[in-house]
PDB file of C-alpha atoms in Angstrom:
ATOM      1  CA  MET A   1    -101.314 -10.116 109.931  1.00 61.00           C
ATOM      2  CA  LYS A   2    -100.368 -12.137 106.824  1.00 65.00           C
ATOM      3  CA  PRO A   3    -102.901 -12.588 104.019  1.00 70.00           C
ATOM      4  CA  THR A   4    -103.850 -16.135 103.103  1.00 72.00           C
ATOM      5  CA  PRO A   5    -102.289 -17.493  99.874  1.00 68.00           C
ATOM      6  CA  ASP A   6    -105.653 -17.246  98.079  1.00 81.00           C
ATOM      7  CA  ALA A   7    -106.341 -13.672  99.252  1.00 91.00           C
ATOM      8  CA  LEU A   8    -107.419 -11.151  96.634  1.00 96.00           C
ATOM      9  CA  LYS A   9    -104.361  -9.193  95.472  1.00 97.00           C
ATOM     10  CA  VAL A  10    -104.874  -5.437  95.348  1.00 98.00           C
ATOM     11  CA  LEU A  11    -102.484  -2.942  93.793  1.00 98.00           C
ATOM     12  CA  TYR A  12    -103.408   0.286  95.561  1.00 98.00           C
ATOM     13  CA  VAL A  13    -102.206   3.701  94.379  1.00 98.00           C
ATOM     14  CA  GLU A  14    -102.686   6.809  96.541  1.00 96.00           C
ATOM     15  CA  ASP A  15    -100.392   9.793  97.014  1.00 94.00           C
ATOM     16  CA  ASP A  16    -101.771  10.972 100.375  1.00 93.00           C
ATOM     17  CA  PRO A  17     -99.782   9.152 103.099  1.00 93.00           C
ATOM     18  CA  ASP A  18    -102.546   9.461 105.735  1.00 93.00           C
ATOM     19  CA  ILE A  19    -105.140   7.917 103.441  1.00 95.00           C
ATOM     20  CA  GLN A  20    -102.699   5.285 102.255  1.00 96.00           C
ATOM     21  CA  THR A  21    -102.046   4.189 105.844  1.00 95.00           C
ATOM     22  CA  ILE A  22    -105.718   3.882 106.764  1.00 95.00           C
ATOM     23  CA  VAL A  23    -106.530   2.013 103.543  1.00 96.00           C
ATOM     24  CA  ARG A  24    -103.708  -0.443 104.171  1.00 96.00           C
ATOM     25  CA  ILE A  25    -105.111  -1.154 107.615  1.00 94.00           C
ATOM     26  CA  ALA A  26    -108.615  -1.461 106.163  1.00 95.00           C
ATOM     27  CA  LEU A  27    -107.591  -3.858 103.408  1.00 97.00           C
ATOM     28  CA  GLU A  28    -104.794  -5.837 105.065  1.00 95.00           C
ATOM     29  CA  ASP A  29    -105.556  -5.947 108.769  1.00 93.00           C
ATOM     30  CA  ILE A  30    -109.333  -5.699 108.724  1.00 92.00           C
ATOM     31  CA  GLY A  31    -110.009  -7.293 105.334  1.00 94.00           C
ATOM     32  CA  GLN A  32    -107.163  -9.813 105.083  1.00 95.00           C
ATOM     33  CA  LEU A  33    -106.405  -8.827 101.472  1.00 97.00           C
ATOM     34  CA  ASP A  34    -102.933  -8.941  99.928  1.00 97.00           C
ATOM     35  CA  VAL A  35    -101.989  -5.328  99.225  1.00 98.00           C
ATOM     36  CA  CYS A  36     -99.177  -3.624  97.351  1.00 98.00           C
ATOM     37  CA  ALA A  37     -99.450   0.089  98.151  1.00 98.00           C
ATOM     38  CA  CYS A  38     -97.822   2.623  95.822  1.00 98.00           C
ATOM     39  CA  GLU A  39     -97.502   6.365  96.315  1.00 97.00           C
ATOM     40  CA  SER A  40     -97.374   7.232  92.610  1.00 97.00           C
ATOM     41  CA  GLY A  41     -98.272   6.020  89.166  1.00 97.00           C
ATOM     42  CA  ALA A  42     -94.605   5.522  88.368  1.00 97.00           C
ATOM     43  CA  GLN A  43     -94.212   3.175  91.323  1.00 98.00           C
ATOM     44  CA  ALA A  44     -97.356   1.269  90.337  1.00 98.00           C
ATOM     45  CA  LEU A  45     -95.995   0.744  86.830  1.00 98.00           C
ATOM     46  CA  THR A  46     -92.817  -0.679  88.347  1.00 97.00           C
ATOM     47  CA  GLU A  47     -94.655  -2.988  90.754  1.00 98.00           C
ATOM     48  CA  ILE A  48     -97.454  -4.386  88.607  1.00 97.00           C
ATOM     49  CA  GLU A  49     -95.608  -7.186  86.831  1.00 96.00           C
ATOM     50  CA  ARG A  50     -93.957  -8.361  90.054  1.00 97.00           C
ATOM     51  CA  PHE A  51     -97.122  -8.217  92.176  1.00 97.00           C
ATOM     52  CA  LYS A  52     -99.638  -9.442  89.557  1.00 97.00           C
ATOM     53  CA  PRO A  53    -102.777  -7.968  91.152  1.00 97.00           C
ATOM     54  CA  ASP A  54    -106.355  -9.147  90.709  1.00 97.00           C
ATOM     55  CA  VAL A  55    -107.568  -5.612  91.366  1.00 98.00           C
ATOM     56  CA  MET A  56    -106.069  -2.170  90.745  1.00 98.00           C
ATOM     57  CA  LEU A  57    -107.498   0.355  93.213  1.00 98.00           C
ATOM     58  CA  LEU A  58    -106.600   3.827  91.987  1.00 98.00           C
ATOM     59  CA  ASP A  59    -106.955   7.283  93.434  1.00 96.00           C
ATOM     60  CA  VAL A  60    -108.162   9.691  90.738  1.00 95.00           C
ATOM     61  CA  MET A  61    -106.443  12.967  91.517  1.00 91.00           C
ATOM     62  CA  MET A  62    -102.712  12.556  92.007  1.00 91.00           C
ATOM     63  CA  PRO A  63     -99.813  14.829  91.113  1.00 87.00           C
ATOM     64  CA  ALA A  64     -97.615  13.958  88.114  1.00 89.00           C
ATOM     65  CA  MET A  65     -99.929  11.188  86.840  1.00 95.00           C
ATOM     66  CA  ASP A  66    -103.647  11.098  87.640  1.00 95.00           C
ATOM     67  CA  GLY A  67    -105.612   7.874  88.051  1.00 97.00           C
ATOM     68  CA  PRO A  68    -107.239   7.819  84.586  1.00 97.00           C
ATOM     69  CA  THR A  69    -103.860   8.406  82.888  1.00 97.00           C
ATOM     70  CA  LEU A  70    -102.275   5.740  85.068  1.00 98.00           C
ATOM     71  CA  LEU A  71    -105.013   3.259  84.151  1.00 98.00           C
ATOM     72  CA  GLY A  72    -104.210   3.840  80.476  1.00 97.00           C
ATOM     73  CA  HIS A  73    -100.553   3.007  81.121  1.00 98.00           C
ATOM     74  CA  LEU A  74    -101.378  -0.011  83.324  1.00 98.00           C
ATOM     75  CA  ARG A  75    -103.571  -1.391  80.539  1.00 97.00           C
ATOM     76  CA  GLN A  76    -100.477  -1.440  78.299  1.00 97.00           C
ATOM     77  CA  THR A  77     -98.684  -3.827  80.674  1.00 97.00           C
ATOM     78  CA  ALA A  78     -99.006  -7.603  80.388  1.00 95.00           C
ATOM     79  CA  HIS A  79    -100.764  -8.046  83.719  1.00 95.00           C
ATOM     80  CA  GLY A  80    -102.571  -4.723  83.899  1.00 96.00           C
ATOM     81  CA  ALA A  81    -104.408  -5.432  80.668  1.00 95.00           C
ATOM     82  CA  GLY A  82    -106.718  -7.891  82.389  1.00 94.00           C
ATOM     83  CA  ALA A  83    -106.805  -6.789  86.030  1.00 97.00           C
ATOM     84  CA  LEU A  84    -109.982  -5.204  87.389  1.00 98.00           C
ATOM     85  CA  ALA A  85    -109.787  -1.433  87.901  1.00 98.00           C
ATOM     86  CA  ILE A  86    -111.633   0.440  90.633  1.00 98.00           C
ATOM     87  CA  PHE A  87    -111.335   4.183  91.105  1.00 98.00           C
ATOM     88  CA  MET A  88    -111.475   5.723  94.546  1.00 96.00           C
ATOM     89  CA  THR A  89    -112.440   9.378  94.590  1.00 93.00           C
ATOM     90  CA  ALA A  90    -114.396  12.207  96.173  1.00 89.00           C
ATOM     91  CA  ARG A  91    -115.503  13.239  92.674  1.00 86.00           C
ATOM     92  CA  VAL A  92    -118.593  11.125  92.260  1.00 88.00           C
ATOM     93  CA  GLN A  93    -121.091  13.222  90.362  1.00 87.00           C
ATOM     94  CA  HIS A  94    -123.045  11.150  87.836  1.00 93.00           C
ATOM     95  CA  SER A  95    -121.091  12.458  84.840  1.00 93.00           C
ATOM     96  CA  GLU A  96    -117.794  11.780  86.597  1.00 93.00           C
ATOM     97  CA  ILE A  97    -118.738   8.188  87.417  1.00 95.00           C
ATOM     98  CA  GLU A  98    -119.830   7.646  83.799  1.00 96.00           C
ATOM     99  CA  GLN A  99    -116.440   8.899  82.697  1.00 95.00           C
ATOM    100  CA  TYR A 100    -114.547   6.457  84.978  1.00 96.00           C
ATOM    101  CA  LEU A 101    -116.641   3.527  83.790  1.00 96.00           C
ATOM    102  CA  ALA A 102    -116.064   4.523  80.175  1.00 96.00           C
ATOM    103  CA  LEU A 103    -112.328   4.310  80.871  1.00 95.00           C
ATOM    104  CA  GLY A 104    -112.776   0.665  81.801  1.00 95.00           C
ATOM    105  CA  ALA A 105    -113.177   0.802  85.580  1.00 97.00           C
ATOM    106  CA  VAL A 106    -115.620  -1.775  86.923  1.00 97.00           C
ATOM    107  CA  ASP A 107    -116.752   0.473  89.765  1.00 97.00           C
ATOM    108  CA  VAL A 108    -116.026   3.582  91.803  1.00 97.00           C
ATOM    109  CA  ILE A 109    -115.632   3.726  95.589  1.00 97.00           C
ATOM    110  CA  PRO A 110    -116.520   7.186  96.871  1.00 95.00           C
ATOM    111  CA  LYS A 111    -114.413   9.042  99.419  1.00 93.00           C
ATOM    112  CA  PRO A 112    -115.038   9.265 102.272  1.00 92.00           C
ATOM    113  CA  PHE A 113    -115.297   5.524 102.783  1.00 93.00           C
ATOM    114  CA  ASP A 114    -115.720   3.484 105.939  1.00 92.00           C
ATOM    115  CA  PRO A 115    -112.431   1.737 106.800  1.00 92.00           C
ATOM    116  CA  MET A 116    -114.333  -1.047 108.544  1.00 91.00           C
ATOM    117  CA  THR A 117    -116.214  -2.066 105.375  1.00 94.00           C
ATOM    118  CA  LEU A 118    -113.815  -1.035 102.613  1.00 97.00           C
ATOM    119  CA  ALA A 119    -112.362  -4.516 102.085  1.00 97.00           C
ATOM    120  CA  ASP A 120    -115.856  -6.015 101.839  1.00 97.00           C
ATOM    121  CA  GLN A 121    -116.714  -3.412  99.213  1.00 97.00           C
ATOM    122  CA  VAL A 122    -113.623  -4.297  97.169  1.00 98.00           C
ATOM    123  CA  ARG A 123    -114.297  -8.015  97.560  1.00 97.00           C
ATOM    124  CA  ALA A 124    -117.933  -7.621  96.483  1.00 97.00           C
ATOM    125  CA  ILE A 125    -117.000  -5.590  93.401  1.00 97.00           C
ATOM    126  CA  ALA A 126    -114.336  -8.143  92.461  1.00 96.00           C
ATOM    127  CA  ALA A 127    -116.713 -11.076  92.924  1.00 95.00           C
ATOM    128  CA  ARG A 128    -119.397  -9.366  90.859  1.00 95.00           C
ATOM    129  CA  SER A 129    -116.867  -8.585  88.126  1.00 92.00           C
ATOM    130  CA  GLY A 130    -115.461 -12.098  87.956  1.00 80.00           C
ATOM    131  CA  ALA A 131    -112.119 -11.859  89.795  1.00 68.00           C
TER     132      ALA A 131
ATOM    133  CA  MET B   1    -105.407  -7.025 123.724  1.00 55.00           C
ATOM    134  CA  ASN B   2    -107.652  -8.666 121.096  1.00 68.00           C
ATOM    135  CA  ILE B   3    -107.330  -7.854 117.395  1.00 65.00           C
ATOM    136  CA  ASP B   4    -110.476  -5.672 117.240  1.00 78.00           C
ATOM    137  CA  ALA B   5    -109.294  -3.561 120.172  1.00 83.00           C
ATOM    138  CA  GLU B   6    -105.859  -3.280 118.614  1.00 84.00           C
ATOM    139  CA  LEU B   7    -107.351  -2.151 115.278  1.00 84.00           C
ATOM    140  CA  SER B   8    -109.655   0.342 116.976  1.00 86.00           C
ATOM    141  CA  GLN B   9    -106.709   1.773 118.813  1.00 90.00           C
ATOM    142  CA  GLN B  10    -104.704   1.956 115.584  1.00 89.00           C
ATOM    143  CA  LEU B  11    -107.577   3.745 113.795  1.00 89.00           C
ATOM    144  CA  ALA B  12    -108.006   6.160 116.703  1.00 90.00           C
ATOM    145  CA  GLN B  13    -104.309   6.938 116.575  1.00 92.00           C
ATOM    146  CA  LEU B  14    -104.517   7.626 112.819  1.00 92.00           C
ATOM    147  CA  ARG B  15    -107.483   9.940 113.379  1.00 92.00           C
ATOM    148  CA  LYS B  16    -105.504  11.839 115.967  1.00 92.00           C
ATOM    149  CA  GLN B  17    -102.492  12.020 113.661  1.00 92.00           C
ATOM    150  CA  PHE B  18    -104.727  13.389 110.890  1.00 93.00           C
ATOM    151  CA  ALA B  19    -106.277  15.924 113.294  1.00 92.00           C
ATOM    152  CA  ASP B  20    -102.806  17.059 114.357  1.00 92.00           C
ATOM    153  CA  GLY B  21    -101.892  17.590 110.692  1.00 92.00           C
ATOM    154  CA  LEU B  22    -105.063  19.504 109.787  1.00 93.00           C
ATOM    155  CA  PRO B  23    -103.623  22.998 110.429  1.00 92.00           C
ATOM    156  CA  ARG B  24    -100.768  22.157 108.028  1.00 93.00           C
ATOM    157  CA  ARG B  25    -103.287  21.089 105.349  1.00 93.00           C
ATOM    158  CA  ILE B  26    -105.267  24.299 105.839  1.00 94.00           C
ATOM    159  CA  ASP B  27    -102.026  26.288 105.602  1.00 94.00           C
ATOM    160  CA  ALA B  28    -101.491  24.694 102.176  1.00 95.00           C
ATOM    161  CA  ILE B  29    -104.974  25.814 101.112  1.00 96.00           C
ATOM    162  CA  ASP B  30    -104.269  29.337 102.383  1.00 95.00           C
ATOM    163  CA  THR B  31    -101.025  29.461 100.415  1.00 96.00           C
ATOM    164  CA  ALA B  32    -102.791  28.312  97.249  1.00 96.00           C
ATOM    165  CA  LEU B  33    -105.561  30.848  97.856  1.00 96.00           C
ATOM    166  CA  ASP B  34    -103.016  33.666  98.274  1.00 96.00           C
ATOM    167  CA  ALA B  35    -101.658  32.882  94.804  1.00 96.00           C
ATOM    168  CA  CYS B  36    -105.196  33.085  93.396  1.00 96.00           C
ATOM    169  CA  ARG B  37    -105.879  36.390  95.136  1.00 95.00           C
ATOM    170  CA  ALA B  38    -102.709  37.822  93.597  1.00 95.00           C
ATOM    171  CA  ASP B  39    -104.195  37.086  90.154  1.00 93.00           C
ATOM    172  CA  PRO B  40    -107.820  35.873  90.143  1.00 93.00           C
ATOM    173  CA  SER B  41    -107.684  35.093  86.427  1.00 91.00           C
ATOM    174  CA  ASN B  42    -104.745  32.719  86.768  1.00 93.00           C
ATOM    175  CA  ASP B  43    -106.244  29.297  85.973  1.00 93.00           C
ATOM    176  CA  THR B  44    -103.066  27.471  86.982  1.00 95.00           C
ATOM    177  CA  ALA B  45    -103.252  28.973  90.475  1.00 96.00           C
ATOM    178  CA  LEU B  46    -106.976  28.175  90.689  1.00 96.00           C
ATOM    179  CA  GLN B  47    -106.307  24.601  89.584  1.00 94.00           C
ATOM    180  CA  ALA B  48    -103.630  24.289  92.282  1.00 95.00           C
ATOM    181  CA  LEU B  49    -106.230  25.493  94.793  1.00 96.00           C
ATOM    182  CA  VAL B  50    -108.676  22.829  93.549  1.00 95.00           C
ATOM    183  CA  THR B  51    -105.978  20.196  94.041  1.00 92.00           C
ATOM    184  CA  VAL B  52    -105.264  21.072  97.693  1.00 93.00           C
ATOM    185  CA  LEU B  53    -108.993  21.365  98.402  1.00 95.00           C
ATOM    186  CA  HIS B  54    -109.530  17.957  96.830  1.00 92.00           C
ATOM    187  CA  THR B  55    -106.830  16.395  98.973  1.00 90.00           C
ATOM    188  CA  LEU B  56    -108.414  17.623 102.194  1.00 93.00           C
ATOM    189  CA  GLY B  57    -111.990  17.022 101.005  1.00 91.00           C
ATOM    190  CA  GLY B  58    -111.265  13.379 100.301  1.00 89.00           C
ATOM    191  CA  ALA B  59    -109.391  12.744 103.513  1.00 93.00           C
ATOM    192  CA  ALA B  60    -111.405  14.655 106.132  1.00 94.00           C
ATOM    193  CA  GLY B  61    -114.465  12.405 106.102  1.00 91.00           C
ATOM    194  CA  ILE B  62    -112.354   9.266 106.314  1.00 92.00           C
ATOM    195  CA  PHE B  63    -110.762  10.511 109.522  1.00 93.00           C
ATOM    196  CA  GLY B  64    -113.994  11.562 111.209  1.00 89.00           C
ATOM    197  CA  PHE B  65    -114.313  15.190 110.071  1.00 92.00           C
ATOM    198  CA  SER B  66    -117.459  14.631 107.973  1.00 91.00           C
ATOM    199  CA  GLU B  67    -118.844  18.163 108.073  1.00 91.00           C
ATOM    200  CA  LEU B  68    -115.492  19.719 107.243  1.00 93.00           C
ATOM    201  CA  GLY B  69    -115.063  17.209 104.413  1.00 93.00           C
ATOM    202  CA  LYS B  70    -118.458  18.118 102.930  1.00 92.00           C
ATOM    203  CA  GLU B  71    -117.702  21.837 103.122  1.00 94.00           C
ATOM    204  CA  VAL B  72    -114.329  21.400 101.486  1.00 95.00           C
ATOM    205  CA  ARG B  73    -115.717  19.226  98.682  1.00 93.00           C
ATOM    206  CA  ASN B  74    -118.458  21.787  98.002  1.00 93.00           C
ATOM    207  CA  THR B  75    -115.801  24.481  97.892  1.00 96.00           C
ATOM    208  CA  GLU B  76    -113.699  22.411  95.500  1.00 94.00           C
ATOM    209  CA  ARG B  77    -116.695  22.128  93.160  1.00 92.00           C
ATOM    210  CA  MET B  78    -117.356  25.870  93.466  1.00 94.00           C
ATOM    211  CA  VAL B  79    -113.779  26.798  92.537  1.00 96.00           C
ATOM    212  CA  GLY B  80    -113.929  24.273  89.686  1.00 94.00           C
ATOM    213  CA  ASP B  81    -117.050  26.049  88.403  1.00 93.00           C
ATOM    214  CA  TRP B  82    -115.238  29.404  88.628  1.00 93.00           C
ATOM    215  CA  ILE B  83    -112.470  28.024  86.436  1.00 94.00           C
ATOM    216  CA  GLU B  84    -114.964  26.761  83.834  1.00 91.00           C
ATOM    217  CA  SER B  85    -116.988  29.967  83.772  1.00 91.00           C
ATOM    218  CA  GLY B  86    -114.103  32.417  84.252  1.00 89.00           C
ATOM    219  CA  GLU B  87    -115.973  33.900  87.219  1.00 86.00           C
ATOM    220  CA  SER B  88    -113.150  34.087  89.726  1.00 85.00           C
ATOM    221  CA  ASP B  89    -112.662  37.559  91.160  1.00 90.00           C
ATOM    222  CA  HIS B  90    -111.299  39.322  94.256  1.00 90.00           C
ATOM    223  CA  ASP B  91    -114.665  39.421  96.050  1.00 92.00           C
ATOM    224  CA  ARG B  92    -115.285  35.710  95.646  1.00 93.00           C
ATOM    225  CA  LEU B  93    -111.749  34.844  96.722  1.00 94.00           C
ATOM    226  CA  ASP B  94    -111.981  37.156  99.757  1.00 93.00           C
ATOM    227  CA  ALA B  95    -115.211  35.414 100.794  1.00 93.00           C
ATOM    228  CA  LEU B  96    -113.460  32.102 100.391  1.00 94.00           C
ATOM    229  CA  ALA B  97    -110.645  33.290 102.671  1.00 94.00           C
ATOM    230  CA  SER B  98    -113.225  33.951 105.428  1.00 92.00           C
ATOM    231  CA  ARG B  99    -114.704  30.510 104.922  1.00 91.00           C
ATOM    232  CA  ILE B 100    -111.278  28.923 105.281  1.00 93.00           C
ATOM    233  CA  SER B 101    -110.716  30.771 108.579  1.00 89.00           C
ATOM    234  CA  GLY B 102    -113.810  28.925 109.817  1.00 88.00           C
ATOM    235  CA  TRP B 103    -112.240  25.605 108.822  1.00 89.00           C
ATOM    236  CA  ARG B 104    -109.237  26.456 110.947  1.00 85.00           C
ATOM    237  CA  ALA B 105    -111.534  26.723 113.959  1.00 79.00           C
ATOM    238  CA  GLN B 106    -113.115  23.350 113.101  1.00 74.00           C
ATOM    239  CA  SER B 107    -109.700  21.779 112.777  1.00 66.00           C
ATOM    240  CA  THR B 108    -109.050  22.335 116.481  1.00 65.00           C
ATOM    241  CA  LEU B 109    -112.057  20.149 117.335  1.00 62.00           C
ATOM    242  CA  SER B 110    -111.984  16.396 117.785  1.00 62.00           C
ATOM    243  CA  PRO B 111    -113.221  14.146 114.971  1.00 64.00           C
ATOM    244  CA  GLN B 112    -117.049  14.151 114.888  1.00 59.00           C
ATOM    245  CA  ASP B 113    -117.618  10.516 113.979  1.00 54.00           C
TER     246      ASP B 113
END
């Protein structure tokens, strides 16, 4: 199913192929969002200027480059400097969430999430944060 | 077939695919645990164990294995605490090996939700 031209654009970075597949279905097929899925931080850094996302949805723990490090690099790019960042993680103790927000994320989506409502969650966070 | 039925079928297929791959994920945890048992003070090995636990802990609940996911995430936190406090030892790691055997039994079940 093709997203509408005004669909929210989400750059999604996740190294686990099973999770990546279910999130793509949740965001694209169920939520009608425009998604660019990347399996690594390096790929995300290559894609960001071409895709020009409204939202960067980042897994926290990834090999080679973790989500917080990746966010730092994305912020150095022309488009990543202003895009909204949301972390997606199973590490959601209070101190951990505070740390993600201090890095400039607008919110954190805890794993496990419900695939049926994930796109609505992303949309609500984006609307609240001005995307 | 309408779109909702098609999506439900697609999600069910992904859950099955994840369930089929669970033994392989638990094998990866076992391998990481073996490295820790060889040297309980090796923080790099313990960190690698945290990483594989984290991967399964995050995914299991999404694919309908809520209880397993909770257990794995609690275990990830526990091993993380061992790293911070330097409390990893053979007894703790042996107990963890028994716990992981239990996960293997759970992995043969169907998703719970």
